[in-house]
XYZ file of C-alpha atoms in Angstrom:
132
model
C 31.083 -4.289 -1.448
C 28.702 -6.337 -2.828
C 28.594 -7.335 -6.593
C 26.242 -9.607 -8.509
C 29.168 -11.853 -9.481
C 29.107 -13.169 -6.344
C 26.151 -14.838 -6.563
C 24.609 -17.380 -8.851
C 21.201 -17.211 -9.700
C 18.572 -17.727 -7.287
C 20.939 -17.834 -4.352
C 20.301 -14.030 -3.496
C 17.050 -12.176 -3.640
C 17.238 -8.443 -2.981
C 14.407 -6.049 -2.000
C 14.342 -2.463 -2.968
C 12.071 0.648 -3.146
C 12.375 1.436 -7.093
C 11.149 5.191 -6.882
C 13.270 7.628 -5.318
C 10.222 9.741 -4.344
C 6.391 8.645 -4.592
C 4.839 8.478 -7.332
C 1.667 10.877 -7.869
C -1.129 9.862 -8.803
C -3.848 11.849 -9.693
C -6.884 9.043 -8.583
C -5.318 7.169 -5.906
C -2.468 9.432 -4.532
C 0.903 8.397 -3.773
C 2.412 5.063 -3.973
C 6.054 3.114 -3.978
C 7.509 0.556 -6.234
C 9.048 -2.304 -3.981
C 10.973 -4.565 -5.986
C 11.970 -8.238 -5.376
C 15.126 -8.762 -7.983
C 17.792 -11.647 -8.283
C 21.101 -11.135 -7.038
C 22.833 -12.835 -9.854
C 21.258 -11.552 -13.111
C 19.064 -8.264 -11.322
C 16.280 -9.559 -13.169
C 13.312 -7.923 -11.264
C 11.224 -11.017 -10.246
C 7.936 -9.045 -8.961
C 7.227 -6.154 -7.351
C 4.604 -4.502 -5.131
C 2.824 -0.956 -5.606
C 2.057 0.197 -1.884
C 0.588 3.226 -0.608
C 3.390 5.783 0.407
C 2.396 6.522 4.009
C 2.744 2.771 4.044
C 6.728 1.602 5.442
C 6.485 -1.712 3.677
C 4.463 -4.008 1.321
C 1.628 -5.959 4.301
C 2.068 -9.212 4.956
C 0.064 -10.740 2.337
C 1.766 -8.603 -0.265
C 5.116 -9.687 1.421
C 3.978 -13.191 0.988
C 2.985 -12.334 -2.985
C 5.976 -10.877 -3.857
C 7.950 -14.016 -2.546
C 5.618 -16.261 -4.279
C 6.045 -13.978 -7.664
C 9.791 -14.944 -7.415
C 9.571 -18.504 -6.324
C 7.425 -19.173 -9.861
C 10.104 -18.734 -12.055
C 12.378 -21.547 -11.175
C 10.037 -23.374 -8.195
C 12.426 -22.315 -5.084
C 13.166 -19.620 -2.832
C 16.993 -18.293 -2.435
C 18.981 -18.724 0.425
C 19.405 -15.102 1.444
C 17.604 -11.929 0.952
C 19.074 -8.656 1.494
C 16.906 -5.855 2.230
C 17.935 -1.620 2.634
C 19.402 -1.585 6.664
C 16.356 0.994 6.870
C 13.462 -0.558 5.206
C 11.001 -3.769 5.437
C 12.160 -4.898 8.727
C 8.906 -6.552 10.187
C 5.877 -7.652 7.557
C 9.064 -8.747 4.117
C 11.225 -9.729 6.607
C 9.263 -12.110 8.933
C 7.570 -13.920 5.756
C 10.903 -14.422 4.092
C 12.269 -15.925 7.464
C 8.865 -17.895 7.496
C 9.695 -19.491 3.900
C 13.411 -20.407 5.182
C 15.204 -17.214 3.826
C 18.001 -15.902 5.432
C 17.302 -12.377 5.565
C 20.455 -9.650 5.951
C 20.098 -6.380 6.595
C 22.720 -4.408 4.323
C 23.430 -0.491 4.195
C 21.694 0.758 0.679
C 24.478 2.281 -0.989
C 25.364 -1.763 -0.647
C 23.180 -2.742 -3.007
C 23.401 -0.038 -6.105
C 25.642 -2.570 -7.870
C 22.609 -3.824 -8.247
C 19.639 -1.774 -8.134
C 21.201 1.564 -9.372
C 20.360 0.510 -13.116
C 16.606 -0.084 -12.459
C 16.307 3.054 -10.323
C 18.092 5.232 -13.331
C 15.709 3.595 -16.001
C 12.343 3.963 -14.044
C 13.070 7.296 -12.726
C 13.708 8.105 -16.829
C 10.929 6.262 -17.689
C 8.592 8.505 -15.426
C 10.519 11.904 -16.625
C 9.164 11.077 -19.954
C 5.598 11.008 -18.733
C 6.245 13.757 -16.717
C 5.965 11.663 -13.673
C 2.691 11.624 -14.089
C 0.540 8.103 -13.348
């Protein structure tokens, strides 16, 4: 199992979907959250609001996202783990394109990490009434 004391900071970059479901919108419809967070400290470096019906951020939101995360201390990690299921071709190929290792993990893998942030924005839209 995987646990973010194995890491040290900017080794490990993980990509998640935030939401559980879509958010609703009532201009533009529905959209996900995708997250770019460290392994280390689960800071959330960036993230990336993409149309639902979409599978994965496009490639030049891919490339933003990484770019978000590679401000904060001027390099790119070693390894990024993505959801077995989810941003196989557009996150994938640009992280592989910057040098990243990328390493496809099952989900339930990663809620060491990302369960906190899930619990808190799913909260945070409860008390809006998950309304945008």
């Amino acid at each position: 199992m995987l646990h973010p004391n194995q890491f040290e900071v900017d080794e490990a970059w993980i990509a998640f979907r935030l939401n559980d479901e879509p958010i609703e919108t009532e201009k533009d419809g529905s959209f996900n959250c995708i997250c770019l967070m460290d392994a280390a400290s689960c800071f959330i470096l960036g993230n990336a609001i993409v149309p639902a019906h979409e599978t994965e951020p496009s490639q030049l939101e891919a490339r933003h996202l990484l770019e978000t995360g590679w401000a904060y201390k001027k390099k790119m990690p070693r390894t990024l783990f993505i959801p077995t299921s989810q941003f196989q071709t557009g996150l994938s190929a640009e992280a592989k394109r910057e040098g990243i290792d990328v390493v496809s993990v099952p989900e339930d893998q990663l809620f060491a990490f990302i369960g906190e942030a899930r619990q808190e924005f799913k909260e945070h839209l409860q008390g809006r009434n998950g309304e945008i």
